[in-house]
Each structure stands twice: as C-alpha cells, then as structure tokens.
PDB file of C-alpha atoms in Angstrom:
ATOM      1  CA  MET A   8     -37.578 -23.166  17.406  1.00 40.00           C
ATOM      2  CA  THR A   9     -39.991 -21.477  15.011  1.00 52.00           C
ATOM      3  CA  ASP A  10     -40.349 -22.459  11.361  1.00 86.00           C
ATOM      4  CA  ILE A  11     -39.811 -18.969   9.933  1.00 95.00           C
ATOM      5  CA  ARG A  12     -39.141 -18.389   6.258  1.00 97.00           C
ATOM      6  CA  VAL A  13     -36.682 -15.611   5.434  1.00 98.00           C
ATOM      7  CA  LYS A  14     -36.069 -13.701   2.213  1.00 98.00           C
ATOM      8  CA  ILE A  15     -32.689 -12.082   1.728  1.00 98.00           C
ATOM      9  CA  CYS A  16     -33.344  -9.309  -0.780  1.00 97.00           C
ATOM     10  CA  GLY A  17     -31.010  -7.223  -2.907  1.00 97.00           C
ATOM     11  CA  LEU A  18     -28.445  -9.956  -3.557  1.00 98.00           C
ATOM     12  CA  SER A  19     -25.831  -9.056  -6.151  1.00 97.00           C
ATOM     13  CA  THR A  20     -22.781 -11.298  -5.619  1.00 97.00           C
ATOM     14  CA  PRO A  21     -22.068 -15.027  -5.551  1.00 97.00           C
ATOM     15  CA  GLU A  22     -20.807 -14.623  -1.971  1.00 97.00           C
ATOM     16  CA  GLY A  23     -24.092 -13.077  -0.876  1.00 97.00           C
ATOM     17  CA  VAL A  24     -26.150 -15.808  -2.497  1.00 98.00           C
ATOM     18  CA  GLU A  25     -23.960 -18.505  -0.949  1.00 97.00           C
ATOM     19  CA  ALA A  26     -24.226 -16.919   2.492  1.00 97.00           C
ATOM     20  CA  ALA A  27     -28.029 -16.697   2.203  1.00 98.00           C
ATOM     21  CA  VAL A  28     -28.343 -20.299   1.068  1.00 98.00           C
ATOM     22  CA  GLN A  29     -25.944 -21.614   3.706  1.00 97.00           C
ATOM     23  CA  ALA A  30     -27.818 -19.733   6.445  1.00 97.00           C
ATOM     24  CA  GLY A  31     -31.078 -21.322   5.348  1.00 97.00           C
ATOM     25  CA  ALA A  32     -32.911 -18.536   3.499  1.00 98.00           C
ATOM     26  CA  SER A  33     -36.119 -19.649   1.772  1.00 98.00           C
ATOM     27  CA  TYR A  34     -36.143 -16.832  -0.793  1.00 98.00           C
ATOM     28  CA  LEU A  35     -33.441 -14.948  -2.706  1.00 98.00           C
ATOM     29  CA  GLY A  36     -34.398 -11.480  -3.948  1.00 98.00           C
ATOM     30  CA  PHE A  37     -32.862  -9.764  -6.971  1.00 98.00           C
ATOM     31  CA  VAL A  38     -33.556  -6.081  -7.576  1.00 98.00           C
ATOM     32  CA  PHE A  39     -34.263  -4.740 -11.062  1.00 98.00           C
ATOM     33  CA  PHE A  40     -34.543  -1.011 -10.372  1.00 96.00           C
ATOM     34  CA  PRO A  41     -31.761   1.254 -11.682  1.00 95.00           C
ATOM     35  CA  LYS A  42     -32.020   3.779  -8.827  1.00 92.00           C
ATOM     36  CA  SER A  43     -31.219   1.106  -6.240  1.00 93.00           C
ATOM     37  CA  PRO A  44     -27.656   0.360  -5.062  1.00 94.00           C
ATOM     38  CA  ARG A  45     -28.788  -3.272  -5.211  1.00 96.00           C
ATOM     39  CA  ASN A  46     -29.764  -3.183  -8.891  1.00 97.00           C
ATOM     40  CA  VAL A  47     -28.412  -6.151 -10.856  1.00 98.00           C
ATOM     41  CA  ALA A  48     -27.852  -6.533 -14.578  1.00 98.00           C
ATOM     42  CA  LEU A  49     -29.734  -9.374 -16.241  1.00 98.00           C
ATOM     43  CA  PRO A  50     -26.691 -11.569 -17.057  1.00 98.00           C
ATOM     44  CA  LEU A  51     -25.453 -11.385 -13.464  1.00 98.00           C
ATOM     45  CA  ALA A  52     -28.927 -12.039 -12.076  1.00 98.00           C
ATOM     46  CA  ALA A  53     -29.294 -15.053 -14.362  1.00 98.00           C
ATOM     47  CA  MET A  54     -25.991 -16.464 -13.141  1.00 98.00           C
ATOM     48  CA  LEU A  55     -26.829 -15.866  -9.478  1.00 98.00           C
ATOM     49  CA  ALA A  56     -30.317 -17.331  -9.748  1.00 98.00           C
ATOM     50  CA  SER A  57     -29.033 -20.367 -11.616  1.00 97.00           C
ATOM     51  CA  SER A  58     -26.545 -21.062  -8.830  1.00 96.00           C
ATOM     52  CA  ALA A  59     -29.268 -21.391  -6.188  1.00 95.00           C
ATOM     53  CA  PRO A  60     -30.258 -24.918  -5.174  1.00 96.00           C
ATOM     54  CA  PRO A  61     -33.732 -26.310  -5.882  1.00 94.00           C
ATOM     55  CA  GLY A  62     -36.276 -25.385  -3.254  1.00 95.00           C
ATOM     56  CA  VAL A  63     -34.937 -21.863  -2.701  1.00 98.00           C
ATOM     57  CA  ALA A  64     -37.298 -19.398  -4.398  1.00 98.00           C
ATOM     58  CA  LYS A  65     -35.808 -16.812  -6.741  1.00 98.00           C
ATOM     59  CA  VAL A  66     -37.702 -13.522  -6.638  1.00 98.00           C
ATOM     60  CA  ALA A  67     -37.458 -10.562  -9.039  1.00 98.00           C
ATOM     61  CA  LEU A  68     -38.178  -7.204  -7.399  1.00 98.00           C
ATOM     62  CA  THR A  69     -39.495  -4.638  -9.864  1.00 98.00           C
ATOM     63  CA  VAL A  70     -40.918  -1.120  -9.489  1.00 97.00           C
ATOM     64  CA  ASP A  71     -43.696  -0.063 -11.861  1.00 97.00           C
ATOM     65  CA  ALA A  72     -42.058  -2.053 -14.657  1.00 98.00           C
ATOM     66  CA  ASP A  73     -43.795  -2.148 -18.040  1.00 98.00           C
ATOM     67  CA  ASP A  74     -44.400  -5.348 -19.993  1.00 98.00           C
ATOM     68  CA  ALA A  75     -41.241  -4.907 -22.078  1.00 98.00           C
ATOM     69  CA  ALA A  76     -39.046  -4.707 -18.977  1.00 98.00           C
ATOM     70  CA  LEU A  77     -40.792  -7.649 -17.352  1.00 98.00           C
ATOM     71  CA  ASP A  78     -40.483  -9.676 -20.558  1.00 98.00           C
ATOM     72  CA  ARG A  79     -36.713  -9.150 -20.542  1.00 98.00           C
ATOM     73  CA  ILE A  80     -36.392 -10.160 -16.891  1.00 98.00           C
ATOM     74  CA  VAL A  81     -38.589 -13.247 -17.122  1.00 98.00           C
ATOM     75  CA  CYS A  82     -36.903 -14.425 -20.326  1.00 98.00           C
ATOM     76  CA  ALA A  83     -33.379 -13.984 -18.954  1.00 98.00           C
ATOM     77  CA  VAL A  84     -33.614 -15.077 -15.321  1.00 98.00           C
ATOM     78  CA  PRO A  85     -34.954 -18.374 -13.920  1.00 98.00           C
ATOM     79  CA  LEU A  86     -37.578 -17.093 -11.483  1.00 98.00           C
ATOM     80  CA  ASP A  87     -40.121 -18.487  -9.058  1.00 98.00           C
ATOM     81  CA  MET A  88     -41.897 -15.226  -8.195  1.00 98.00           C
ATOM     82  CA  ILE A  89     -42.297 -11.573  -9.204  1.00 98.00           C
ATOM     83  CA  GLN A  90     -42.352  -8.939  -6.456  1.00 98.00           C
ATOM     84  CA  LEU A  91     -44.082  -5.677  -7.334  1.00 98.00           C
ATOM     85  CA  HIS A  92     -42.757  -2.831  -5.213  1.00 95.00           C
ATOM     86  CA  GLY A  93     -44.182   0.217  -6.951  1.00 95.00           C
ATOM     87  CA  ALA A  94     -47.581   1.866  -7.270  1.00 94.00           C
ATOM     88  CA  GLU A  95     -49.047  -0.985  -9.328  1.00 97.00           C
ATOM     89  CA  SER A  96     -52.844  -1.069  -9.093  1.00 98.00           C
ATOM     90  CA  PRO A  97     -54.729  -4.253  -8.172  1.00 97.00           C
ATOM     91  CA  ALA A  98     -55.716  -4.533 -11.853  1.00 98.00           C
ATOM     92  CA  ARG A  99     -52.060  -4.316 -12.924  1.00 98.00           C
ATOM     93  CA  VAL A 100     -51.097  -6.962 -10.370  1.00 98.00           C
ATOM     94  CA  ALA A 101     -53.751  -9.309 -11.757  1.00 98.00           C
ATOM     95  CA  GLU A 102     -52.591  -8.588 -15.313  1.00 98.00           C
ATOM     96  CA  ILE A 103     -48.952  -9.426 -14.527  1.00 98.00           C
ATOM     97  CA  ARG A 104     -49.949 -12.577 -12.681  1.00 98.00           C
ATOM     98  CA  SER A 105     -51.956 -13.735 -15.698  1.00 97.00           C
ATOM     99  CA  ARG A 106     -49.371 -12.731 -18.310  1.00 97.00           C
ATOM    100  CA  TYR A 107     -46.392 -14.556 -16.806  1.00 97.00           C
ATOM    101  CA  GLY A 108     -47.990 -17.465 -14.969  1.00 97.00           C
ATOM    102  CA  LEU A 109     -45.743 -16.814 -11.976  1.00 98.00           C
ATOM    103  CA  PRO A 110     -46.797 -16.139  -8.378  1.00 98.00           C
ATOM    104  CA  VAL A 111     -46.868 -12.422  -7.630  1.00 98.00           C
ATOM    105  CA  MET A 112     -46.030 -10.759  -4.321  1.00 98.00           C
ATOM    106  CA  LYS A 113     -47.266  -7.184  -3.881  1.00 98.00           C
ATOM    107  CA  ALA A 114     -45.483  -4.855  -1.491  1.00 97.00           C
ATOM    108  CA  VAL A 115     -47.677  -2.437   0.434  1.00 96.00           C
ATOM    109  CA  GLY A 116     -46.188   0.410   2.456  1.00 93.00           C
ATOM    110  CA  VAL A 117     -47.615   0.986   5.928  1.00 93.00           C
ATOM    111  CA  ALA A 118     -47.211   4.088   8.074  1.00 91.00           C
ATOM    112  CA  SER A 119     -50.616   4.351   9.759  1.00 91.00           C
ATOM    113  CA  GLU A 120     -53.867   2.447  10.162  1.00 92.00           C
ATOM    114  CA  ALA A 121     -55.204   4.181   7.047  1.00 93.00           C
ATOM    115  CA  ASP A 122     -52.761   2.170   4.939  1.00 92.00           C
ATOM    116  CA  LEU A 123     -54.104  -1.212   6.022  1.00 94.00           C
ATOM    117  CA  ALA A 124     -57.129  -1.210   3.694  1.00 94.00           C
ATOM    118  CA  ALA A 125     -54.815  -1.517   0.700  1.00 95.00           C
ATOM    119  CA  LEU A 126     -53.576  -4.836   2.037  1.00 96.00           C
ATOM    120  CA  ASP A 127     -57.076  -6.291   1.812  1.00 95.00           C
ATOM    121  CA  ALA A 128     -57.467  -5.046  -1.767  1.00 95.00           C
ATOM    122  CA  TYR A 129     -54.144  -6.490  -2.912  1.00 98.00           C
ATOM    123  CA  ALA A 130     -54.732  -9.780  -1.100  1.00 97.00           C
ATOM    124  CA  ARG A 131     -57.542 -10.444  -3.571  1.00 97.00           C
ATOM    125  CA  VAL A 132     -55.208 -10.350  -6.598  1.00 98.00           C
ATOM    126  CA  SER A 133     -51.793 -11.428  -5.226  1.00 98.00           C
ATOM    127  CA  ASP A 134     -50.297 -14.739  -4.200  1.00 98.00           C
ATOM    128  CA  GLN A 135     -48.455 -13.111  -1.302  1.00 98.00           C
ATOM    129  CA  LEU A 136     -48.246  -9.726   0.410  1.00 98.00           C
ATOM    130  CA  LEU A 137     -45.141  -7.897   1.562  1.00 97.00           C
ATOM    131  CA  VAL A 138     -46.038  -5.614   4.456  1.00 96.00           C
ATOM    132  CA  ASP A 139     -43.326  -2.948   4.375  1.00 94.00           C
ATOM    133  CA  ALA A 140     -42.635   0.447   5.905  1.00 90.00           C
ATOM    134  CA  LYS A 141     -43.971   3.263   3.735  1.00 86.00           C
ATOM    135  CA  PRO A 142     -41.021   5.318   2.449  1.00 75.00           C
ATOM    136  CA  PRO A 143     -40.840   9.071   3.160  1.00 65.00           C
ATOM    137  CA  PRO A 144     -42.320  11.283   0.413  1.00 64.00           C
ATOM    138  CA  ASP A 145     -38.845  12.376  -0.713  1.00 65.00           C
ATOM    139  CA  ALA A 146     -37.310   8.873  -0.786  1.00 61.00           C
ATOM    140  CA  ASP A 147     -35.682   7.662  -4.007  1.00 64.00           C
ATOM    141  CA  LEU A 148     -36.336   4.019  -3.158  1.00 62.00           C
ATOM    142  CA  PRO A 149     -39.689   2.350  -2.411  1.00 62.00           C
ATOM    143  CA  GLY A 150     -37.968  -0.056  -0.009  1.00 57.00           C
ATOM    144  CA  GLY A 151     -34.586  -0.970   1.392  1.00 56.00           C
ATOM    145  CA  ASN A 152     -34.440   2.276   3.356  1.00 55.00           C
ATOM    146  CA  GLY A 153     -33.861   0.648   6.730  1.00 62.00           C
ATOM    147  CA  LEU A 154     -37.115   2.092   8.091  1.00 71.00           C
ATOM    148  CA  ALA A 155     -39.558   0.254  10.330  1.00 84.00           C
ATOM    149  CA  PHE A 156     -43.218   1.017  10.951  1.00 89.00           C
ATOM    150  CA  ASP A 157     -45.182   0.543  14.166  1.00 91.00           C
ATOM    151  CA  TRP A 158     -45.493  -3.224  14.152  1.00 92.00           C
ATOM    152  CA  ARG A 159     -48.409  -3.046  16.578  1.00 91.00           C
ATOM    153  CA  LEU A 160     -50.543  -1.810  13.659  1.00 93.00           C
ATOM    154  CA  ILE A 161     -50.700  -5.340  12.261  1.00 94.00           C
ATOM    155  CA  ALA A 162     -50.607  -7.319  15.519  1.00 91.00           C
ATOM    156  CA  GLY A 163     -53.059 -10.176  15.168  1.00 86.00           C
ATOM    157  CA  ARG A 164     -54.044  -9.236  11.615  1.00 89.00           C
ATOM    158  CA  ARG A 165     -54.136 -11.907   8.943  1.00 90.00           C
ATOM    159  CA  TRP A 166     -54.975 -11.939   5.263  1.00 94.00           C
ATOM    160  CA  SER A 167     -56.302 -14.498   2.815  1.00 94.00           C
ATOM    161  CA  VAL A 168     -52.825 -15.078   1.358  1.00 97.00           C
ATOM    162  CA  PRO A 169     -49.405 -15.623   2.983  1.00 97.00           C
ATOM    163  CA  TRP A 170     -47.616 -12.438   3.961  1.00 97.00           C
ATOM    164  CA  MET A 171     -44.098 -11.311   4.699  1.00 97.00           C
ATOM    165  CA  LEU A 172     -42.914  -8.593   7.090  1.00 97.00           C
ATOM    166  CA  ALA A 173     -40.318  -6.091   5.879  1.00 95.00           C
ATOM    167  CA  GLY A 174     -38.923  -2.721   6.866  1.00 90.00           C
ATOM    168  CA  GLY A 175     -36.058  -1.938   9.201  1.00 88.00           C
ATOM    169  CA  LEU A 176     -35.472  -5.526  10.281  1.00 95.00           C
ATOM    170  CA  THR A 177     -32.008  -6.335  11.674  1.00 96.00           C
ATOM    171  CA  PRO A 178     -30.509  -9.207  13.659  1.00 97.00           C
ATOM    172  CA  ASP A 179     -31.199  -7.107  16.783  1.00 96.00           C
ATOM    173  CA  THR A 180     -34.842  -6.231  16.046  1.00 95.00           C
ATOM    174  CA  VAL A 181     -36.185  -9.322  14.322  1.00 96.00           C
ATOM    175  CA  ALA A 182     -37.195 -11.180  17.494  1.00 95.00           C
ATOM    176  CA  GLU A 183     -39.289  -8.255  18.690  1.00 94.00           C
ATOM    177  CA  ALA A 184     -40.868  -7.882  15.243  1.00 95.00           C
ATOM    178  CA  VAL A 185     -41.934 -11.530  15.233  1.00 95.00           C
ATOM    179  CA  ARG A 186     -43.252 -11.273  18.785  1.00 93.00           C
ATOM    180  CA  LEU A 187     -45.396  -8.225  18.011  1.00 92.00           C
ATOM    181  CA  THR A 188     -46.711  -9.268  14.600  1.00 94.00           C
ATOM    182  CA  GLY A 189     -46.726 -13.054  14.581  1.00 94.00           C
ATOM    183  CA  ALA A 190     -45.012 -12.955  11.190  1.00 95.00           C
ATOM    184  CA  ALA A 191     -44.051 -16.353   9.806  1.00 96.00           C
ATOM    185  CA  GLN A 192     -42.106 -14.830   6.887  1.00 97.00           C
ATOM    186  CA  LEU A 193     -39.529 -12.050   6.982  1.00 98.00           C
ATOM    187  CA  ASP A 194     -37.795  -9.946   4.338  1.00 97.00           C
ATOM    188  CA  VAL A 195     -34.476  -8.225   4.998  1.00 97.00           C
ATOM    189  CA  SER A 196     -32.140  -6.205   2.797  1.00 95.00           C
ATOM    190  CA  SER A 197     -30.299  -3.233   4.301  1.00 93.00           C
ATOM    191  CA  GLY A 198     -30.399  -4.861   7.749  1.00 95.00           C
ATOM    192  CA  VAL A 199     -27.819  -7.460   6.681  1.00 97.00           C
ATOM    193  CA  GLU A 200     -25.458  -5.081   4.853  1.00 96.00           C
ATOM    194  CA  SER A 201     -22.121  -3.545   5.765  1.00 95.00           C
ATOM    195  CA  ALA A 202     -22.717  -0.725   3.245  1.00 94.00           C
ATOM    196  CA  PRO A 203     -25.565   0.052   0.829  1.00 92.00           C
ATOM    197  CA  GLY A 204     -25.850  -2.917  -1.503  1.00 93.00           C
ATOM    198  CA  VAL A 205     -23.024  -4.882   0.177  1.00 95.00           C
ATOM    199  CA  LYS A 206     -24.338  -7.989   1.922  1.00 97.00           C
ATOM    200  CA  ASP A 207     -22.477  -9.117   5.060  1.00 97.00           C
ATOM    201  CA  PRO A 208     -22.395 -12.939   5.414  1.00 97.00           C
ATOM    202  CA  ALA A 209     -21.986 -12.679   9.190  1.00 97.00           C
ATOM    203  CA  ARG A 210     -25.069 -10.469   9.492  1.00 97.00           C
ATOM    204  CA  ILE A 211     -27.050 -12.778   7.209  1.00 98.00           C
ATOM    205  CA  GLY A 212     -26.201 -15.715   9.462  1.00 97.00           C
ATOM    206  CA  ALA A 213     -27.016 -13.714  12.590  1.00 98.00           C
ATOM    207  CA  PHE A 214     -30.367 -12.649  11.163  1.00 98.00           C
ATOM    208  CA  LEU A 215     -31.422 -16.193  10.310  1.00 97.00           C
ATOM    209  CA  ARG A 216     -30.403 -17.435  13.754  1.00 97.00           C
ATOM    210  CA  ALA A 217     -32.259 -14.627  15.520  1.00 96.00           C
ATOM    211  CA  ALA A 218     -35.349 -15.218  13.388  1.00 95.00           C
ATOM    212  CA  ARG A 219     -35.435 -18.916  14.184  1.00 93.00           C
ATOM    213  CA  GLU A 220     -34.986 -18.315  17.882  1.00 91.00           C
ATOM    214  CA  ALA A 221     -37.699 -15.641  18.018  1.00 84.00           C
TER     215      ALA A 221
END
C-alpha cells in the first residue's frame, strides 16, 4: 500500500465532505469562482470547513482573486491553504503568501514540454505546486474540465516543494497516473462526480481505494 495523499476538490455539500473524510482524503477543496458549477457561497463554505476534523486540510481555490475577495474568504472560512488557479504571477503568489500567512499552492497548466519551465519558477515562491492539465483556449474554467495531459512529460521530474497531480483523474485512471508520474499527492474533482458539481460518495471511495492500491 502506498501512502498517497488525496485532495477532493469542489466540495459543496455536507454529504460530499463526509464522504471525502470517511474515505481518508487529506485535503478538502472549496471553490470560490462564480463561473464554476462547484462555486460555494462563503457561509456554506464556512460551515463545511468547520465540520472537517482536525488534520484534514481545508483549501480555498481562487482564480485571479484581488485582495478584497481574498480578505472576505480568509476572514469567513477556517482555512489551511490557498490554491491559486489563475494567471497569478510569481510576484503575486509571493505577495499573497506574505499577506495571509497561509501556505499557498499554485496550479500550473501543462500541455507540452514548453509549459514545464513555469513549474520551476512557481516552485520558488509557493509552498506546493498543482500540476494540472492546461485548459483549452476557449474553456470557461481553469480546471475541473476532466482533461488529462501526457503524464510522461513529468515522469521522474521533481521540484523543490511538494507537488500534486491533477487533470482528468478518475478511479479508473489514477493507478496509471501514479505509475507514470510517481505522484505522491493527487487532486480530483470532476472525476468523482455524477454530474457537474455533484460529488458521488461511491466514486470518492473508489478513487481513494484505487489511489492507495496504485
């Protein structure tokens, strides 16, 4: 059995949070991005995050949020980490990390080898990296699109900070993803849903089991 840490992202109901916790997720992700079907209002996010047991990290996913929006989120929701999933520059990442005193995870979209240099740049200013599939140019969402990238691009690659693999992971593909990349942390959202934004407890459980057996 492998000690793999899993983040269930885009949680928006007590049932989803309970299923993630019961299955053994290490991180719970809450989306604060109005265009997303997984967007949660601050009062609901605060309630969901407060219901999580100690030791399970609560992560706020934001997309190019300004200080005012981040202030509202951080003041309302008990958080352990901020995930930046937009076009934030390395300087902006460092600024947010300093302003809030919380660990920051920066998502970087990968479609080809040319995208890998950005991971090195963001590793210098982030506490963690999220290596995700780059969305298509016409996509409304920066993540959660159910797309995978060629995992062989990052086979054997490591960075100076912990990293998490995302993009198109499902209970059926996660073992292969771990085998090809050596990822010790995984992020899943649409891959454990029955419909956009609707988490499926059975799929959450199946994903965690498949990840641990990878």
